[in-house]
Amino acid sequence: STCPVCVAARITVRTGCEPPTTRVFSNGRSEPVPGQAATLEGRCGDYIARTMNKSGYRTFGVGKFHTAPWNEDVGYEVQLHSEELYGSPEQRAGDAFAGWIAREHPEFDYIEALQGERTEMYYMPQVSPLPAHLTVESWAADRAVEQLASHDERPYFGFVSFIGPHPPFAPPVPFNRMYDPDRMPNPIKGSLSVDHMDEQIPHMNRIIWADEINDAWARILKARYYGELSYIDHSLGRILDAVEARDDGDNTVICFFSDHGDHMGDHTAWQKESYFDAAAHVPFLVSWPEKLPQDVRRDELVCLTDLFGIATHAAGETQARDGIDVLGVVNNTASVREHLIGYYGAPGMNHFKIMVRDDHWKYIFFSNGNREQLFDMRNDPCELINHAESEQDVAGKLRQMGVEACRHPGAIDALDGDDFKAFPYQQHGRGRIYQFDRSRGVTGFPEKPEDVLDTWNG
């Protein structure tokens, strides 16, 4: 995941373009630079759904899209989106899943946080407030199965996006008790001088209420996280059964991936938005029974940007855009990627960082404090030893690759002449975020505890 955070990663998938083109370097959006079109599709070309539709495909999308506005049409003929948070009563009513709960299962509509409690409960082990057959994961699988059963002369292109295993970790019964915390491994940690060189990590730990999680707590969270993963696997299995039941099952390309990972305590970190592998290295599985062999693991550098090329290649009209033609690489008709570039944070600001990865080394530059990391991914896959000083030639070479990548108009602000722009080190704010159900007027904890009862008492 070259920009390992929800919105930016999903826009990369939707467009086949990297942040300098999309101008989305985080969960926020940067203005286009002079010469760039005002809209995402103007800058990147048609979204993946619109592209596939123009190639003759019936298209459907189900689940989390992270669009702005929240109900943006991203090109699917059938688009059923379910988001994590609702900013207004209209948004909750318009959310496909929350609206379905209100209409079909009103006995559960009193629940404010349908996927589990957030805010201070974000990294607290939980159980789903809904039974397994009514969760957002089950709903998404049901809607996908319905779409797969539809009859249409056209081939189909479907996108199914689960909210989990994004925290809170709240698998439904019985998946909440599949895994024994005492059998879970502890997080992997190095020295804080290396682990927290990226100031984003302690900043995120604090704002998401995860700044004092100990190893015992982390093991319990990991057990619930694994339970959520197993539940999603169960939901995916129902979708795969529906694919295989079709006449075209063997001629169906399936890509399984994640937008980013979660540190889960590794590097004394929680959440995402770093270039440690815990956050940036995601599952990337591709199946096409008629064309690809089974059980093959490959080590080429691929990323979420390449999904656009996989879909369009399979449709016979390859558009790699900012990515590479992965299926062409497999067929020996396209070139491999020699190095991978990742961008996070608006170029020219002190949040900006860039990652350069080849088959041996990972280099990371932080504009905040002009800091560098260099990890030997062959011999130190847990990324515990920073070689930026001891391997200055390697670091310098990869740094220069990053500089050249930033000569793109959408990233040029990251540079000061022939090198990266750097800022004196500054600690980010250490506030909190409050993620309550704003659609019902809940914005935070009350100053007086009894005030929370006013509405409840009527």
mmCIF file of N, CA, C and O in Angstrom, residues 339-398:
data_model
loop_
_atom_site.group_PDB
_atom_site.id
_atom_site.type_symbol
_atom_site.label_atom_id
_atom_site.label_comp_id
_atom_site.label_asym_id
_atom_site.label_seq_id
_atom_site.Cartn_x
_atom_site.Cartn_y
_atom_site.Cartn_z
ATOM 1 N N HIS A 339 11.808 -0.630 -8.548
ATOM 2 C CA HIS A 339 11.664 -0.054 -7.213
ATOM 3 C C HIS A 339 10.272 0.550 -7.082
ATOM 4 O O HIS A 339 9.622 0.880 -8.073
ATOM 5 N N LEU A 340 9.835 0.657 -5.854
ATOM 6 C CA LEU A 340 8.480 1.098 -5.541
ATOM 7 C C LEU A 340 8.576 2.385 -4.724
ATOM 8 O O LEU A 340 9.400 2.493 -3.807
ATOM 9 N N ILE A 341 7.728 3.361 -5.051
ATOM 10 C CA ILE A 341 7.718 4.637 -4.345
ATOM 11 C C ILE A 341 6.407 4.767 -3.584
ATOM 12 O O ILE A 341 5.326 4.499 -4.130
ATOM 13 N N GLY A 342 6.484 5.195 -2.328
ATOM 14 C CA GLY A 342 5.289 5.495 -1.542
ATOM 15 C C GLY A 342 5.340 6.916 -1.036
ATOM 16 O O GLY A 342 6.411 7.419 -0.671
ATOM 17 N N TYR A 343 4.196 7.580 -1.027
ATOM 18 C CA TYR A 343 4.108 8.977 -0.581
ATOM 19 C C TYR A 343 3.037 9.092 0.495
ATOM 20 O O TYR A 343 1.942 8.540 0.360
ATOM 21 N N TYR A 344 3.329 9.865 1.522
ATOM 22 C CA TYR A 344 2.315 10.157 2.545
ATOM 23 C C TYR A 344 2.485 11.610 2.990
ATOM 24 O O TYR A 344 3.610 12.074 3.233
ATOM 25 N N GLY A 345 1.371 12.315 3.138
ATOM 26 C CA GLY A 345 1.405 13.699 3.599
ATOM 27 C C GLY A 345 1.643 14.664 2.454
ATOM 28 O O GLY A 345 2.358 14.364 1.505
ATOM 29 N N ALA A 346 1.074 15.833 2.557
ATOM 30 C CA ALA A 346 1.166 16.815 1.470
ATOM 31 C C ALA A 346 2.614 17.218 1.238
ATOM 32 O O ALA A 346 3.318 17.615 2.178
ATOM 33 N N PRO A 347 3.114 17.139 0.005
ATOM 34 C CA PRO A 347 4.474 17.581 -0.294
ATOM 35 C C PRO A 347 4.663 19.051 0.086
ATOM 36 O O PRO A 347 3.780 19.883 -0.132
ATOM 37 N N GLY A 348 5.825 19.330 0.664
ATOM 38 C CA GLY A 348 6.112 20.690 1.095
ATOM 39 C C GLY A 348 5.688 20.996 2.509
ATOM 40 O O GLY A 348 5.903 22.105 2.999
ATOM 41 N N MET A 349 5.091 20.017 3.188
ATOM 42 C CA MET A 349 4.670 20.182 4.580
ATOM 43 C C MET A 349 5.482 19.244 5.468
ATOM 44 O O MET A 349 6.067 18.273 4.991
ATOM 45 N N ASN A 350 5.482 19.519 6.779
ATOM 46 C CA ASN A 350 6.352 18.714 7.639
ATOM 47 C C ASN A 350 5.788 17.323 7.930
ATOM 48 O O ASN A 350 6.467 16.507 8.546
ATOM 49 N N HIS A 351 4.566 17.019 7.482
ATOM 50 C CA HIS A 351 4.039 15.662 7.605
ATOM 51 C C HIS A 351 4.500 14.774 6.456
ATOM 52 O O HIS A 351 4.291 13.556 6.494
ATOM 53 N N PHE A 352 5.110 15.342 5.431
ATOM 54 C CA PHE A 352 5.454 14.574 4.237
ATOM 55 C C PHE A 352 6.532 13.541 4.538
ATOM 56 O O PHE A 352 7.512 13.814 5.238
ATOM 57 N N LYS A 353 6.341 12.349 3.993
ATOM 58 C CA LYS A 353 7.378 11.320 4.019
ATOM 59 C C LYS A 353 7.294 10.534 2.727
ATOM 60 O O LYS A 353 6.239 10.486 2.070
ATOM 61 N N ILE A 354 8.387 9.918 2.373
ATOM 62 C CA ILE A 354 8.447 9.150 1.138
ATOM 63 C C ILE A 354 9.213 7.868 1.391
ATOM 64 O O ILE A 354 10.172 7.845 2.186
ATOM 65 N N MET A 355 8.771 6.779 0.776
ATOM 66 C CA MET A 355 9.405 5.471 0.907
ATOM 67 C C MET A 355 9.890 5.019 -0.470
ATOM 68 O O MET A 355 9.166 5.157 -1.459
ATOM 69 N N VAL A 356 11.091 4.503 -0.517
ATOM 70 C CA VAL A 356 11.640 3.918 -1.741
ATOM 71 C C VAL A 356 12.040 2.487 -1.406
ATOM 72 O O VAL A 356 12.840 2.261 -0.496
ATOM 73 N N ARG A 357 11.513 1.540 -2.146
ATOM 74 C CA ARG A 357 11.707 0.120 -1.826
ATOM 75 C C ARG A 357 12.224 -0.594 -3.061
ATOM 76 O O ARG A 357 11.678 -0.446 -4.158
ATOM 77 N N ASP A 358 13.295 -1.346 -2.901
ATOM 78 C CA ASP A 358 13.704 -2.267 -3.961
ATOM 79 C C ASP A 358 13.667 -3.680 -3.395
ATOM 80 O O ASP A 358 13.085 -3.912 -2.329
ATOM 81 N N ASP A 359 14.259 -4.641 -4.082
ATOM 82 C CA ASP A 359 14.126 -6.025 -3.631
ATOM 83 C C ASP A 359 14.990 -6.339 -2.416
ATOM 84 O O ASP A 359 14.926 -7.456 -1.893
ATOM 85 N N HIS A 360 15.774 -5.383 -1.950
ATOM 86 C CA HIS A 360 16.661 -5.611 -0.819
ATOM 87 C C HIS A 360 16.439 -4.610 0.307
ATOM 88 O O HIS A 360 16.378 -4.977 1.478
ATOM 89 N N TRP A 361 16.294 -3.332 -0.056
ATOM 90 C CA TRP A 361 16.311 -2.264 0.939
ATOM 91 C C TRP A 361 15.002 -1.476 0.926
ATOM 92 O O TRP A 361 14.339 -1.372 -0.102
ATOM 93 N N LYS A 362 14.686 -0.926 2.078
ATOM 94 C CA LYS A 362 13.591 0.038 2.195
ATOM 95 C C LYS A 362 14.150 1.321 2.807
ATOM 96 O O LYS A 362 14.697 1.311 3.907
ATOM 97 N N TYR A 363 13.980 2.413 2.060
ATOM 98 C CA TYR A 363 14.445 3.724 2.517
ATOM 99 C C TYR A 363 13.228 4.606 2.790
ATOM 100 O O TYR A 363 12.268 4.623 2.011
ATOM 101 N N ILE A 364 13.263 5.353 3.902
ATOM 102 C CA ILE A 364 12.171 6.260 4.260
ATOM 103 C C ILE A 364 12.771 7.607 4.645
ATOM 104 O O ILE A 364 13.703 7.672 5.468
ATOM 105 N N PHE A 365 12.245 8.674 4.062
ATOM 106 C CA PHE A 365 12.648 10.038 4.418
ATOM 107 C C PHE A 365 11.473 10.745 5.080
ATOM 108 O O PHE A 365 10.341 10.679 4.598
ATOM 109 N N PHE A 366 11.760 11.432 6.191
ATOM 110 C CA PHE A 366 10.762 12.221 6.896
ATOM 111 C C PHE A 366 11.157 13.685 6.806
ATOM 112 O O PHE A 366 12.231 14.073 7.283
ATOM 113 N N SER A 367 10.281 14.505 6.243
ATOM 114 C CA SER A 367 10.610 15.929 6.175
ATOM 115 C C SER A 367 10.628 16.555 7.564
ATOM 116 O O SER A 367 11.323 17.546 7.791
ATOM 117 N N ASN A 368 9.894 15.970 8.500
ATOM 118 C CA ASN A 368 9.876 16.463 9.876
ATOM 119 C C ASN A 368 11.191 16.072 10.567
ATOM 120 O O ASN A 368 11.371 14.953 11.026
ATOM 121 N N GLY A 369 12.135 17.015 10.603
ATOM 122 C CA GLY A 369 13.417 16.757 11.240
ATOM 123 C C GLY A 369 14.478 16.233 10.300
ATOM 124 O O GLY A 369 15.586 15.913 10.754
ATOM 125 N N ASN A 370 14.171 16.116 8.998
ATOM 126 C CA ASN A 370 15.159 15.618 8.026
ATOM 127 C C ASN A 370 15.721 14.269 8.471
ATOM 128 O O ASN A 370 16.925 14.026 8.468
ATOM 129 N N ARG A 371 14.817 13.370 8.860
ATOM 130 C CA ARG A 371 15.211 12.063 9.386
ATOM 131 C C ARG A 371 15.166 11.011 8.278
ATOM 132 O O ARG A 371 14.392 11.127 7.326
ATOM 133 N N GLU A 372 15.965 9.965 8.446
ATOM 134 C CA GLU A 372 16.034 8.891 7.465
ATOM 135 C C GLU A 372 16.027 7.538 8.163
ATOM 136 O O GLU A 372 16.568 7.382 9.258
ATOM 137 N N GLN A 373 15.419 6.567 7.501
ATOM 138 C CA GLN A 373 15.527 5.176 7.914
ATOM 139 C C GLN A 373 15.907 4.339 6.697
ATOM 140 O O GLN A 373 15.503 4.637 5.573
ATOM 141 N N LEU A 374 16.696 3.300 6.951
ATOM 142 C CA LEU A 374 17.072 2.346 5.905
ATOM 143 C C LEU A 374 17.056 0.959 6.522
ATOM 144 O O LEU A 374 17.796 0.695 7.479
ATOM 145 N N PHE A 375 16.205 0.085 5.995
ATOM 146 C CA PHE A 375 16.067 -1.257 6.541
ATOM 147 C C PHE A 375 16.497 -2.303 5.524
ATOM 148 O O PHE A 375 16.174 -2.204 4.329
ATOM 149 N N ASP A 376 17.228 -3.289 6.013
ATOM 150 C CA ASP A 376 17.671 -4.431 5.214
ATOM 151 C C ASP A 376 16.567 -5.478 5.257
ATOM 152 O O ASP A 376 16.474 -6.266 6.209
ATOM 153 N N MET A 377 15.713 -5.500 4.247
ATOM 154 C CA MET A 377 14.524 -6.335 4.292
ATOM 155 C C MET A 377 14.827 -7.818 4.115
ATOM 156 O O MET A 377 13.989 -8.665 4.441
ATOM 157 N N ARG A 378 15.997 -8.145 3.628
ATOM 158 C CA ARG A 378 16.364 -9.557 3.512
ATOM 159 C C ARG A 378 16.805 -10.130 4.852
ATOM 160 O O ARG A 378 16.462 -11.268 5.195
ATOM 161 N N ASN A 379 17.577 -9.371 5.584
ATOM 162 C CA ASN A 379 18.182 -9.884 6.814
ATOM 163 C C ASN A 379 17.535 -9.358 8.085
ATOM 164 O O ASN A 379 17.818 -9.861 9.164
ATOM 165 N N ASP A 380 16.685 -8.353 7.955
ATOM 166 C CA ASP A 380 16.008 -7.767 9.119
ATOM 167 C C ASP A 380 14.559 -7.477 8.748
ATOM 168 O O ASP A 380 14.124 -6.327 8.714
ATOM 169 N N PRO A 381 13.772 -8.529 8.439
ATOM 170 C CA PRO A 381 12.398 -8.299 7.965
ATOM 171 C C PRO A 381 11.501 -7.645 9.006
ATOM 172 O O PRO A 381 10.455 -7.096 8.649
ATOM 173 N N CYS A 382 11.883 -7.693 10.276
ATOM 174 C CA CYS A 382 11.077 -7.032 11.314
ATOM 175 C C CYS A 382 11.394 -5.543 11.439
ATOM 176 O O CYS A 382 10.775 -4.839 12.242
ATOM 177 N N GLU A 383 12.376 -5.070 10.660
ATOM 178 C CA GLU A 383 12.707 -3.645 10.584
ATOM 179 C C GLU A 383 13.067 -3.065 11.962
ATOM 180 O O GLU A 383 12.472 -2.115 12.441
ATOM 181 N N LEU A 384 14.079 -3.652 12.556
ATOM 182 C CA LEU A 384 14.513 -3.231 13.890
ATOM 183 C C LEU A 384 15.785 -2.408 13.860
ATOM 184 O O LEU A 384 16.054 -1.655 14.805
ATOM 185 N N ILE A 385 16.590 -2.528 12.801
ATOM 186 C CA ILE A 385 17.899 -1.870 12.752
ATOM 187 C C ILE A 385 17.905 -0.843 11.625
ATOM 188 O O ILE A 385 17.670 -1.173 10.468
ATOM 189 N N ASN A 386 18.185 0.395 11.985
ATOM 190 C CA ASN A 386 18.253 1.480 11.007
ATOM 191 C C ASN A 386 19.679 1.573 10.468
ATOM 192 O O ASN A 386 20.617 1.880 11.202
ATOM 193 N N HIS A 387 19.840 1.325 9.173
ATOM 194 C CA HIS A 387 21.158 1.326 8.543
ATOM 195 C C HIS A 387 21.463 2.629 7.800
ATOM 196 O O HIS A 387 22.396 2.668 6.994
ATOM 197 N N ALA A 388 20.689 3.686 8.046
ATOM 198 C CA ALA A 388 20.877 4.918 7.277
ATOM 199 C C ALA A 388 22.278 5.490 7.431
ATOM 200 O O ALA A 388 22.837 6.054 6.481
ATOM 201 N N GLU A 389 22.883 5.342 8.606
ATOM 202 C CA GLU A 389 24.232 5.850 8.828
ATOM 203 C C GLU A 389 25.288 4.862 8.354
ATOM 204 O O GLU A 389 26.287 5.247 7.742
ATOM 205 N N SER A 390 25.068 3.588 8.608
ATOM 206 C CA SER A 390 26.101 2.594 8.285
ATOM 207 C C SER A 390 26.140 2.245 6.795
ATOM 208 O O SER A 390 27.154 1.734 6.303
ATOM 209 N N GLU A 391 25.055 2.504 6.081
ATOM 210 C CA GLU A 391 24.992 2.197 4.642
ATOM 211 C C GLU A 391 24.623 3.478 3.880
ATOM 212 O O GLU A 391 23.622 3.560 3.175
ATOM 213 N N GLN A 392 25.480 4.479 4.020
ATOM 214 C CA GLN A 392 25.137 5.786 3.455
ATOM 215 C C GLN A 392 25.062 5.760 1.929
ATOM 216 O O GLN A 392 24.286 6.516 1.338
ATOM 217 N N ASP A 393 25.855 4.920 1.288
ATOM 218 C CA ASP A 393 25.792 4.850 -0.168
ATOM 219 C C ASP A 393 24.433 4.355 -0.632
ATOM 220 O O ASP A 393 23.849 4.892 -1.591
ATOM 221 N N VAL A 394 23.935 3.300 0.033
ATOM 222 C CA VAL A 394 22.621 2.767 -0.322
ATOM 223 C C VAL A 394 21.542 3.807 -0.038
ATOM 224 O O VAL A 394 20.664 4.066 -0.873
ATOM 225 N N ALA A 395 21.609 4.405 1.154
ATOM 226 C CA ALA A 395 20.614 5.412 1.516
ATOM 227 C C ALA A 395 20.635 6.573 0.525
ATOM 228 O O ALA A 395 19.580 7.070 0.100
ATOM 229 N N GLY A 396 21.824 7.017 0.147
ATOM 230 C CA GLY A 396 21.936 8.128 -0.790
ATOM 231 C C GLY A 396 21.364 7.805 -2.156
ATOM 232 O O GLY A 396 20.693 8.640 -2.785
ATOM 233 N N LYS A 397 21.605 6.583 -2.625
ATOM 234 C CA LYS A 397 21.071 6.168 -3.926
ATOM 235 C C LYS A 397 19.550 6.147 -3.911
ATOM 236 O O LYS A 397 18.888 6.660 -4.837
ATOM 237 N N LEU A 398 18.965 5.552 -2.870
ATOM 238 C CA LEU A 398 17.514 5.466 -2.798
ATOM 239 C C LEU A 398 16.892 6.838 -2.543
ATOM 240 O O LEU A 398 15.808 7.148 -3.061
#
